[in-house]
């Protein structure tokens, strides 16, 4: 098939899936946080609040787009555009699965591959600072300016340990392309333990994984490093003065960044789309078993539906049938080489996203001086030592 | 395709550079400089230097200019005031600059040997591997000397920034 048509199709599909997932990530986050705090979370719009993202979107779009009087208009409008553009661009280098063939077309599950893919992601994330800094400055408000300043200082500081932690798995795989990085992690030690970088042979990359994850929290402005938008001190930080679709753009960018950074972590440390244990032991059937379990849960609860929640008598069986259908999809031989690697990739990424939300529900916010001291006097030296040990291990083991 | 991209991003780079001088507010000027650096990165990419392009974005646009912006914001530098324009500016300066540019263009056109211009996509040694190889073999001495010079500069900055010694 024509390269351009195929790329357009994939780009459209990727944009649709990513933006929808970002909207539902808000729902997932609210639900998980709510259950951590023993609340039901969003419940009113649709079954179990499932239509909440849609109604939030309609609310944000139909709100009046207010431009405050004292802002510098061009940059005020430019900042959210920049934020969302950079956040969406960086996903293009992520491969979600291996090369596959369908209807006679060979293609990769993922938009493109750059031989500088890792650097490209770093470049986009370092340019992302401008969006928050400009947004905070252009708003001409003290809270927004403080948020913008905090975010630029924080993102510069945490970029260093992040880049140093990211170099270690690159040294082992000897490539900067995400596809080759994932391919380098195929296979198993002793036929059982996967050759992911987190289990790399002479020196496991556990430390760089943890450092990278901590820096990723700071780069995406998440709790416990969410000082740019600390609501107890700064109202909402850099986007205090933004309303309507411009606020939605910042919001989307934030969640798209979380998705991207979790995908990158999966590819760098957790073996991309490679399964947890060999397919000889039946790892291909894990998604089917999981989905069957979910369907069973749906049917069980449909039988026990509470009288006050009559809607569940309908929604639970429908959910059960849908999950059964999904489980069936994983058994079709034609779709199996696409769906099974994608399942592993999505499972690891979702697990990391869950960790992001879990940490938000658990940890309190850092104080500003603690944040800086942690980055420069602890995280940075540890990352340097980790990199040196990894380099030594690589130099000793490669011929 | 390559020529189109080159013309587009060269035009953006020149426009941003002119805007950098024309803007009165330091933040607008700093952002124009980021625009120049970004379009330069695309030009490097067109020439086959993909590693240099990425480093240009990460180091110059992503780190150094963010620090510039940070300092400008922290000092809260306001827009500079326009001084009264000298009367001769339009009459003498602009034609002189234009003549100079035409002269430079003519000289380059006349002096450069024919058919040795850069062809897009010809150079393929711009990957991280090639650059690392040449940095640590052919250019090992300049590389190490530069790193020592940078180290001295960092130490100097630390000493200067300390409150009490």
Coordinates of C-alpha atoms in Angstrom, one line a residue:
Chain A
X1 CA 0.0 0.0 0.0
X2 CA 1.1 3.6 -0.6
X3 CA 3.3 4.8 2.2
X4 CA 1.5 8.1 2.6
X5 CA -2.0 6.5 2.8
X6 CA -0.8 4.0 5.3
X7 CA 0.9 6.7 7.4
X8 CA -2.2 8.9 7.3
X9 CA -4.4 6.0 8.4
X10 CA -2.1 5.1 11.2
X11 CA -1.7 8.8 12.3
X12 CA -5.5 9.2 12.4
X13 CA -5.9 6.0 14.4
X14 CA -3.1 6.9 16.8
X15 CA -4.5 10.5 17.4
X16 CA -8.0 9.1 17.9
X17 CA -6.9 6.4 20.3
X18 CA -4.5 8.7 22.2
X19 CA -6.9 11.5 22.7
X20 CA -9.8 9.2 23.7
X21 CA -7.4 7.4 26.1
X22 CA -6.3 10.7 27.6
X23 CA -10.0 11.6 28.2
X24 CA -10.6 8.3 29.9
X25 CA -7.3 8.6 31.8
X26 CA -9.0 11.4 33.8
X27 CA -11.9 9.0 34.6
X28 CA -9.4 6.2 35.6
X29 CA -7.5 8.7 37.8
X30 CA -10.6 10.0 39.5
X31 CA -11.9 6.4 40.1
X32 CA -8.6 5.1 41.4
X33 CA -8.1 8.1 43.7
X34 CA -11.7 7.8 44.9
X35 CA -11.3 4.2 45.8
X36 CA -8.0 4.9 47.6
X37 CA -9.9 7.5 49.6
X38 CA -12.9 5.1 50.1
X39 CA -15.3 7.1 47.9
X40 CA -17.2 5.8 44.8
X41 CA -15.8 8.6 42.5
X42 CA -17.7 9.8 39.4
X43 CA -21.0 7.9 39.3
X44 CA -23.8 10.0 37.8
X45 CA -23.1 10.3 34.1
X46 CA -23.5 7.0 32.4
X47 CA -23.0 3.6 34.1
X48 CA -20.2 4.0 36.7
X49 CA -19.5 7.5 35.4
X50 CA -18.3 6.1 32.1
X51 CA -19.7 9.1 30.1
X52 CA -18.1 11.6 32.5
X53 CA -15.1 12.4 30.2
X54 CA -17.6 13.2 27.4
X55 CA -19.6 15.5 29.5
X56 CA -16.4 17.2 30.9
X57 CA -15.3 17.7 27.3
X58 CA -18.7 19.3 26.3
X59 CA -18.5 21.5 29.4
X60 CA -15.0 22.7 28.6
X61 CA -15.7 23.4 24.9
X62 CA -19.0 25.2 25.5
X63 CA -17.6 27.4 28.2
X64 CA -16.8 31.0 27.4
X65 CA -13.2 31.4 26.3
X66 CA -12.1 34.3 28.5
X67 CA -9.0 36.3 27.7
X68 CA -8.1 38.4 30.8
X69 CA -7.4 42.1 30.2
X70 CA -3.7 42.3 31.2
X71 CA -2.3 39.4 29.4
X72 CA 0.0 39.5 26.4
X73 CA -2.5 38.0 24.0
X74 CA -0.2 36.3 21.4
X75 CA 1.8 34.4 23.9
X76 CA -1.2 33.7 26.1
X77 CA -2.8 31.9 23.2
X78 CA 0.4 30.4 21.9
X79 CA 1.3 28.5 25.2
X80 CA -1.6 26.0 25.3
X81 CA -1.2 25.3 21.6
X82 CA 2.5 24.6 22.1
X83 CA 1.8 22.4 25.1
X84 CA -0.6 20.2 23.3
X85 CA 1.4 20.1 20.0
X86 CA 4.6 19.0 21.7
X87 CA 2.8 16.4 23.9
X88 CA 1.1 14.8 20.8
X89 CA 4.2 14.9 18.6
X90 CA 6.4 12.9 21.0
X91 CA 4.1 9.8 20.7
X92 CA 5.0 9.3 17.0
X93 CA 8.3 7.5 17.7
X94 CA 6.7 5.0 20.1
X95 CA 6.3 1.5 18.7
X96 CA 3.4 -0.4 20.3
X97 CA 4.2 -3.8 18.9
X98 CA 6.4 -5.7 16.4
X99 CA 6.1 -5.8 12.6
X100 CA 3.1 -7.7 11.4
X101 CA 1.3 -8.6 8.2
X102 CA -2.4 -8.1 7.6
X103 CA -4.3 -8.3 4.3
X104 CA -0.9 -8.5 2.5
X105 CA 0.4 -5.3 4.0
X106 CA 3.5 -5.5 6.2
X107 CA 3.8 -2.7 8.7
X108 CA 4.8 -1.8 12.2
X109 CA 2.4 -1.3 15.1
X110 CA 3.4 2.3 15.6
X111 CA 3.8 5.4 13.4
X112 CA 7.5 5.7 12.7
X113 CA 10.9 4.9 13.9
X114 CA 13.8 7.4 14.2
X115 CA 17.4 6.3 14.7
X116 CA 17.5 9.1 17.3
X117 CA 14.1 8.2 18.8
X118 CA 15.1 8.5 22.4
X119 CA 16.8 11.9 21.9
X120 CA 13.7 13.0 20.0
X121 CA 11.5 12.3 23.1
X122 CA 14.1 14.1 25.3
X123 CA 14.1 17.1 23.0
X124 CA 10.3 17.3 22.9
X125 CA 10.0 17.0 26.7
X126 CA 12.7 19.7 27.2
X127 CA 10.8 22.0 24.8
X128 CA 7.7 21.4 26.7
X129 CA 9.0 23.6 29.5
X130 CA 8.3 26.6 27.2
X131 CA 4.6 25.9 27.3
X132 CA 4.3 26.1 31.0
X133 CA 6.9 29.0 31.4
X134 CA 5.3 31.1 28.7
X135 CA 1.8 30.3 29.9
X136 CA 2.7 31.4 33.4
X137 CA 4.4 34.5 32.3
X138 CA 1.9 35.7 29.7
X139 CA -1.0 35.4 32.2
X140 CA 0.4 38.4 34.1
X141 CA -0.7 37.0 37.4
X142 CA 1.5 36.3 40.4
X143 CA 0.3 32.7 40.9
X144 CA 0.7 31.9 37.3
X145 CA 4.2 33.4 37.1
X146 CA 5.4 31.6 40.2
X147 CA 4.0 28.3 38.8
X148 CA 5.8 28.9 35.5
X149 CA 9.1 29.8 37.2
X150 CA 8.9 26.7 39.5
X151 CA 8.1 24.4 36.6
X152 CA 11.1 25.7 34.5
X153 CA 13.5 25.3 37.4
X154 CA 12.1 21.9 38.3
X155 CA 12.1 20.5 34.7
X156 CA 15.7 21.6 34.1
X157 CA 16.9 20.1 37.3
X158 CA 15.1 16.7 36.8
X159 CA 16.1 16.4 33.1
X160 CA 19.6 15.7 34.2
X161 CA 19.0 12.5 36.3
X162 CA 16.4 11.5 33.8
X163 CA 18.8 11.6 30.9
X164 CA 21.5 9.9 32.9
X165 CA 19.2 7.1 34.0
X166 CA 18.0 6.7 30.4
X167 CA 21.6 6.4 29.0
X168 CA 22.2 3.1 31.1
X169 CA 19.7 0.9 29.1
X170 CA 20.8 2.5 25.9
X171 CA 24.4 1.5 26.7
X172 CA 23.3 -2.1 27.1
X173 CA 21.1 -2.1 23.9
X174 CA 23.6 0.0 21.9
X175 CA 21.0 1.9 20.0
X176 CA 18.9 5.0 20.2
X177 CA 15.9 3.6 18.2
X178 CA 12.9 2.4 20.2
X179 CA 12.3 -0.5 17.9
X180 CA 15.8 -1.8 18.3
X181 CA 15.7 -1.1 22.0
X182 CA 12.6 -3.3 22.4
X183 CA 14.1 -6.0 20.1
X184 CA 17.2 -6.1 22.1
X185 CA 15.2 -7.2 25.1
X186 CA 13.6 -10.3 23.5
X187 CA 14.5 -13.7 24.8
X188 CA 14.9 -15.2 28.2
X189 CA 17.6 -15.9 30.8
X190 CA 17.6 -19.7 31.6
X191 CA 14.5 -20.0 29.4
X192 CA 12.4 -18.4 32.1
X193 CA 13.4 -14.9 33.2
X194 CA 12.8 -12.3 30.5
X195 CA 15.8 -10.4 29.2
X196 CA 14.3 -7.0 30.0
X197 CA 16.7 -4.3 30.9
X198 CA 15.4 -4.3 34.5
X199 CA 16.7 -7.9 34.7
X200 CA 19.8 -7.2 32.6
X201 CA 22.5 -9.9 33.1
X202 CA 25.6 -8.5 34.9
X203 CA 24.0 -5.4 36.4
X204 CA 20.2 -5.2 36.6
X205 CA 18.9 -1.8 35.7
X206 CA 16.6 -1.5 38.8
X207 CA 18.3 1.7 40.0
X208 CA 18.0 3.5 36.6
X209 CA 14.4 2.4 36.4
X210 CA 13.6 3.9 39.8
X211 CA 15.6 7.1 39.1
X212 CA 13.9 7.4 35.7
X213 CA 10.4 6.9 37.2
X214 CA 11.1 9.6 39.9
X215 CA 12.4 12.0 37.3
X216 CA 9.3 11.2 35.2
X217 CA 7.1 12.3 38.0
X218 CA 8.9 15.6 38.1
X219 CA 8.9 16.1 34.4
X220 CA 5.2 15.5 34.1
X221 CA 4.5 17.8 37.1
X222 CA 2.8 15.0 39.1
X223 CA 2.5 14.6 42.9
X224 CA 4.8 14.6 44.8
X225 CA 6.5 17.1 42.5
X226 CA 3.4 19.1 41.4
X227 CA 4.7 22.4 42.7
X228 CA 4.0 24.3 39.5
X229 CA 0.3 23.8 40.1
X230 CA 0.3 23.4 43.9
X231 CA -3.4 24.3 44.6
X232 CA -2.8 25.0 48.3
X233 CA -0.3 27.8 47.5
X234 CA -0.8 28.9 43.9
X235 CA -4.5 28.4 43.1
X236 CA -3.7 26.3 40.0
X237 CA -0.2 27.4 39.1
X238 CA 0.7 28.3 35.5
X239 CA -2.8 27.7 34.2
X240 CA -4.7 29.7 36.8
X241 CA -5.9 32.3 34.2
X242 CA -6.9 29.8 31.5
X243 CA -10.4 28.8 30.8
X244 CA -12.4 26.7 28.3
X245 CA -10.5 25.0 25.4
X246 CA -7.2 26.6 26.4
X247 CA -7.4 24.9 29.8
X248 CA -8.5 21.7 28.1
X249 CA -5.3 21.9 25.9
X250 CA -3.1 22.1 29.0
X251 CA -5.0 19.3 30.6
X252 CA -4.7 17.1 27.5
X253 CA -1.0 17.8 27.2
X254 CA -0.4 16.8 30.8
X255 CA -2.2 13.4 30.3
X256 CA -0.6 12.8 26.9
X257 CA 2.8 13.4 28.5
X258 CA 2.0 10.8 31.2
X259 CA 1.0 8.3 28.5
X260 CA 4.2 9.0 26.5
X261 CA 6.5 8.8 29.5
X262 CA 5.0 5.5 30.6
X263 CA 5.4 4.1 27.1
X264 CA 9.0 5.2 27.1
X265 CA 9.6 3.5 30.5
X266 CA 8.0 0.3 29.2
X267 CA 10.3 0.3 26.1
X268 CA 13.5 1.2 28.0
X269 CA 13.2 -1.0 31.0
X270 CA 10.3 -3.4 30.8
X271 CA 10.9 -5.0 27.5
X272 CA 8.4 -3.3 25.3
X273 CA 5.9 -5.8 23.9
X274 CA 7.8 -8.9 25.0
X275 CA 5.9 -11.2 27.4
X276 CA 6.7 -11.9 31.0
X277 CA 7.4 -15.6 30.4
X278 CA 7.9 -17.7 27.3
X279 CA 5.0 -18.6 25.1
X280 CA 5.9 -22.3 25.5
X281 CA 4.5 -21.9 29.0
X282 CA 1.3 -20.3 27.6
X283 CA 1.9 -16.6 27.9
X284 CA -0.2 -16.0 24.8
X285 CA -3.3 -17.1 26.7
X286 CA -2.8 -14.7 29.6
X287 CA -5.0 -12.0 28.0
X288 CA -7.7 -14.5 27.3
X289 CA -7.7 -15.8 30.9
X290 CA -7.7 -12.3 32.3
X291 CA -10.6 -11.2 30.1
X292 CA -12.5 -14.4 31.0
X293 CA -12.0 -13.6 34.6
X294 CA -13.4 -10.1 34.1
X295 CA -16.4 -11.4 32.2
X296 CA -17.0 -13.9 35.0
X297 CA -16.9 -11.0 37.5
X298 CA -19.4 -9.1 35.4
X299 CA -21.8 -12.0 35.3
X300 CA -21.5 -12.8 38.9
X301 CA -22.3 -9.2 40.0
X302 CA -25.1 -9.0 37.4
X303 CA -26.8 -11.9 39.3
X304 CA -26.3 -10.0 42.6
X305 CA -27.4 -6.6 41.4
X306 CA -28.7 -4.4 44.3
X307 CA -32.3 -3.3 44.0
X308 CA -31.5 0.4 44.2
X309 CA -29.2 0.1 41.3
X310 CA -31.5 -1.3 38.6
X311 CA -29.2 -0.1 35.8
X312 CA -26.6 -2.7 36.8
X313 CA -29.0 -5.5 35.7
X314 CA -28.5 -4.2 32.2
X315 CA -24.9 -2.8 32.2
X316 CA -23.2 -5.7 33.9
X317 CA -24.3 -8.5 31.4
X318 CA -23.5 -6.2 28.5
X319 CA -20.0 -5.6 29.9
X320 CA -19.6 -9.3 30.4
X321 CA -20.6 -10.1 26.8
X322 CA -18.2 -7.3 25.5
X323 CA -15.3 -8.8 27.5
X324 CA -16.1 -12.3 26.2
X325 CA -16.0 -10.9 22.7
X326 CA -12.6 -9.3 23.4
X327 CA -11.3 -12.6 24.8
X328 CA -12.5 -14.3 21.6
X329 CA -10.6 -11.8 19.5
X330 CA -7.3 -12.9 21.1
X331 CA -7.9 -16.4 19.9
X332 CA -8.3 -15.6 16.2
X333 CA -5.0 -16.7 14.5
X334 CA -5.0 -13.8 12.1
X335 CA -5.2 -11.1 14.8
X336 CA -3.1 -12.9 17.4
X337 CA 0.4 -11.6 16.2
X338 CA -0.9 -8.1 16.6
X339 CA -3.1 -8.3 19.7
X340 CA -0.9 -10.4 22.0
X341 CA 2.2 -8.1 21.8
X342 CA 0.0 -5.1 22.0
X343 CA -1.6 -6.6 25.1
X344 CA 1.7 -6.9 26.9
X345 CA 2.8 -3.4 25.9
X346 CA -0.6 -1.9 27.1
X347 CA -0.5 -4.0 30.3
X348 CA 2.9 -2.7 31.3
X349 CA 2.1 0.9 30.3
X350 CA -1.2 0.8 32.2
X351 CA 0.5 -0.7 35.3
X352 CA 3.0 2.3 35.2
X353 CA 0.1 4.7 34.8
X354 CA -1.6 3.1 37.8
X355 CA 1.6 3.6 39.8
X356 CA 1.5 7.3 38.8
X357 CA -2.1 7.6 40.2
X358 CA -1.3 5.4 43.2
X359 CA 1.6 7.7 44.2
X360 CA -0.7 10.7 43.8
X361 CA -3.2 9.2 46.2
X362 CA -0.4 8.3 48.7
X363 CA 2.4 10.8 49.0
X364 CA 2.3 14.4 50.2
X365 CA 3.9 17.3 48.2
X366 CA 7.6 18.1 48.5
X367 CA 8.6 21.5 49.8
X368 CA 10.5 23.6 47.2
X369 CA 13.9 23.4 48.8
X370 CA 13.5 19.7 49.4
X371 CA 12.6 19.2 45.8
X372 CA 15.8 20.9 44.6
X373 CA 18.1 19.3 47.2
X374 CA 16.7 15.9 46.4
X375 CA 17.4 16.4 42.7
X376 CA 20.9 17.8 42.9
X377 CA 22.4 16.1 46.0
X378 CA 20.8 12.7 45.9
X379 CA 19.3 11.7 42.5
X380 CA 22.0 13.2 40.3
X381 CA 25.0 11.5 42.1
X382 CA 23.2 8.2 42.3
X383 CA 22.4 8.4 38.6
X384 CA 26.1 9.1 37.8
X385 CA 27.3 6.2 39.9
X386 CA 24.7 3.9 38.4
X387 CA 25.7 5.0 34.9
X388 CA 29.4 4.3 35.6
X389 CA 28.7 0.9 37.1
X390 CA 26.6 0.0 34.0
X391 CA 29.3 1.3 31.7
X392 CA 31.9 -0.9 33.4
X393 CA 29.5 -3.9 33.3
X394 CA 28.9 -3.3 29.6
X395 CA 32.6 -2.9 28.9
X396 CA 33.5 -6.1 30.7
X397 CA 30.8 -8.3 29.0
X398 CA 31.0 -7.1 25.4
X399 CA 33.8 -8.5 23.3
Chain B
X1 CA 10.8 18.0 -1.1
X2 CA 14.2 18.7 0.6
X3 CA 14.6 22.0 -1.2
X4 CA 11.0 23.0 -0.1
X5 CA 11.8 22.1 3.5
X6 CA 15.1 23.9 3.3
X7 CA 13.5 27.1 1.9
X8 CA 10.7 27.0 4.5
X9 CA 12.9 26.6 7.5
X10 CA 15.6 28.9 6.2
X11 CA 12.9 31.6 5.8
X12 CA 11.6 30.8 9.3
X13 CA 15.1 31.1 10.7
X14 CA 15.7 34.5 9.0
X15 CA 12.3 35.8 10.0
X16 CA 12.9 34.8 13.7
X17 CA 16.3 36.4 13.6
X18 CA 14.9 39.7 12.3
X19 CA 12.1 39.5 14.9
X20 CA 14.7 38.9 17.6
X21 CA 16.2 42.3 16.8
X22 CA 12.9 44.1 16.2
X23 CA 11.1 43.0 19.4
X24 CA 11.2 45.4 22.3
X25 CA 10.4 42.8 25.0
X26 CA 13.3 40.5 26.1
X27 CA 11.0 37.5 26.4
X28 CA 9.7 37.9 22.9
X29 CA 13.4 38.2 21.7
X30 CA 14.4 35.1 23.6
X31 CA 11.5 33.1 22.1
X32 CA 12.5 34.3 18.6
X33 CA 16.0 32.9 19.3
X34 CA 14.4 29.6 20.2
X35 CA 12.7 29.7 16.9
X36 CA 16.0 30.3 15.1
X37 CA 17.6 27.4 17.0
X38 CA 14.6 25.1 16.2
X39 CA 14.8 25.9 12.5
X40 CA 18.5 25.4 12.5
X41 CA 17.9 21.9 14.0
X42 CA 15.7 21.1 11.0
X43 CA 18.5 22.3 8.6
X44 CA 20.9 20.0 10.4
X45 CA 18.4 17.2 9.9
X46 CA 18.2 17.9 6.2
X47 CA 22.0 17.8 5.9
X48 CA 22.0 14.3 7.5
X49 CA 23.3 15.4 11.0
X50 CA 20.4 13.9 13.0
X51 CA 22.4 13.6 16.2
X52 CA 23.5 17.2 16.0
X53 CA 19.9 18.2 15.3
X54 CA 18.6 16.5 18.4
X55 CA 21.5 17.9 20.6
X56 CA 20.8 21.3 19.2
X57 CA 17.2 21.0 20.4
X58 CA 18.0 19.5 23.8
X59 CA 21.0 21.7 24.7
X60 CA 20.4 25.0 23.1
X61 CA 16.6 25.3 22.8
X62 CA 15.8 23.0 25.7
X63 CA 18.4 23.9 28.4
X64 CA 20.3 27.1 27.7
X65 CA 17.4 29.2 26.4
X66 CA 15.1 28.0 29.2
X67 CA 17.7 29.3 31.6
X68 CA 17.8 32.6 29.7
X69 CA 14.0 32.8 29.9
X70 CA 14.1 31.9 33.6
X71 CA 16.5 34.7 34.4
X72 CA 14.5 37.2 32.3
X73 CA 11.3 36.2 34.1
X74 CA 13.0 36.2 37.5
X75 CA 14.4 39.7 37.0
X76 CA 11.1 40.8 35.6
X77 CA 12.7 42.7 32.8
X78 CA 10.2 45.1 31.2
X79 CA 10.0 46.1 27.6
X80 CA 12.8 48.5 26.6
X81 CA 11.8 52.0 25.8
X82 CA 12.1 53.2 22.3
X83 CA 14.6 55.9 21.9
X84 CA 14.0 58.6 19.2
X85 CA 15.1 57.2 15.9
X86 CA 18.1 58.9 14.3
X87 CA 17.0 60.6 11.1
X88 CA 19.8 59.1 9.1
X89 CA 18.7 55.5 9.9
X90 CA 16.3 55.1 7.0
X91 CA 18.4 57.0 4.5
X92 CA 21.9 55.6 5.1
X93 CA 21.8 52.4 7.3
X94 CA 19.2 50.4 5.4
X95 CA 20.7 50.9 1.9
X96 CA 24.2 50.2 3.4
X97 CA 23.1 46.9 5.0
X98 CA 21.4 45.8 1.8
X99 CA 24.5 46.6 -0.3
X100 CA 26.6 44.7 2.1
X101 CA 24.3 41.6 1.9
X102 CA 24.2 41.8 -2.0
X103 CA 28.0 42.1 -2.0
X104 CA 28.5 39.0 0.3
X105 CA 26.0 37.0 -1.8
X106 CA 27.8 38.0 -5.0
X107 CA 31.2 37.2 -3.6
X108 CA 30.1 33.7 -2.5
X109 CA 28.5 33.1 -5.9
X110 CA 31.7 34.2 -7.7
X111 CA 34.2 32.5 -5.5
X112 CA 32.6 29.2 -4.7
X113 CA 33.7 26.5 -7.2
X114 CA 30.9 25.2 -9.4
X115 CA 29.1 21.9 -8.6
X116 CA 30.5 21.5 -5.1
X117 CA 27.4 22.6 -3.3
X118 CA 25.8 20.6 -0.6
X119 CA 23.4 17.9 -1.8
X120 CA 20.7 16.9 0.6
X121 CA 20.8 13.3 1.7
X122 CA 24.3 12.7 0.5
X123 CA 26.0 12.7 4.0
X124 CA 25.2 9.7 6.1
X125 CA 27.8 9.9 9.0
X126 CA 25.6 12.0 11.3
X127 CA 24.4 9.2 13.6
X128 CA 25.4 8.9 17.3
X129 CA 27.8 6.0 16.5
X130 CA 29.8 7.9 13.9
X131 CA 30.1 11.0 16.0
X132 CA 31.1 9.0 19.1
X133 CA 33.7 7.2 17.0
X134 CA 35.3 10.3 15.6
X135 CA 35.1 12.2 18.9
X136 CA 37.0 9.4 20.7
X137 CA 39.6 8.7 18.0
X138 CA 40.3 11.4 15.5
X139 CA 39.4 14.4 17.7
X140 CA 40.2 13.0 21.1
X141 CA 42.6 15.9 22.0
X142 CA 40.3 18.8 21.1
X143 CA 37.4 16.9 22.8
X144 CA 39.3 16.4 26.1
X145 CA 40.7 20.0 26.1
X146 CA 37.2 21.4 25.5
X147 CA 35.8 19.3 28.4
X148 CA 38.6 20.6 30.7
X149 CA 37.8 24.2 29.7
X150 CA 34.1 23.7 30.4
X151 CA 35.0 22.1 33.8
X152 CA 37.1 25.1 34.7
X153 CA 34.2 27.4 33.7
X154 CA 31.8 25.4 35.9
X155 CA 34.2 25.6 38.8
X156 CA 34.6 29.3 38.3
X157 CA 30.8 29.7 38.2
X158 CA 30.5 27.8 41.5
X159 CA 33.2 29.9 43.2
X160 CA 31.6 33.1 42.0
X161 CA 28.1 32.1 43.0
X162 CA 29.1 31.1 46.6
X163 CA 28.1 33.6 49.2
X164 CA 31.0 33.0 51.6
X165 CA 34.4 31.4 50.7

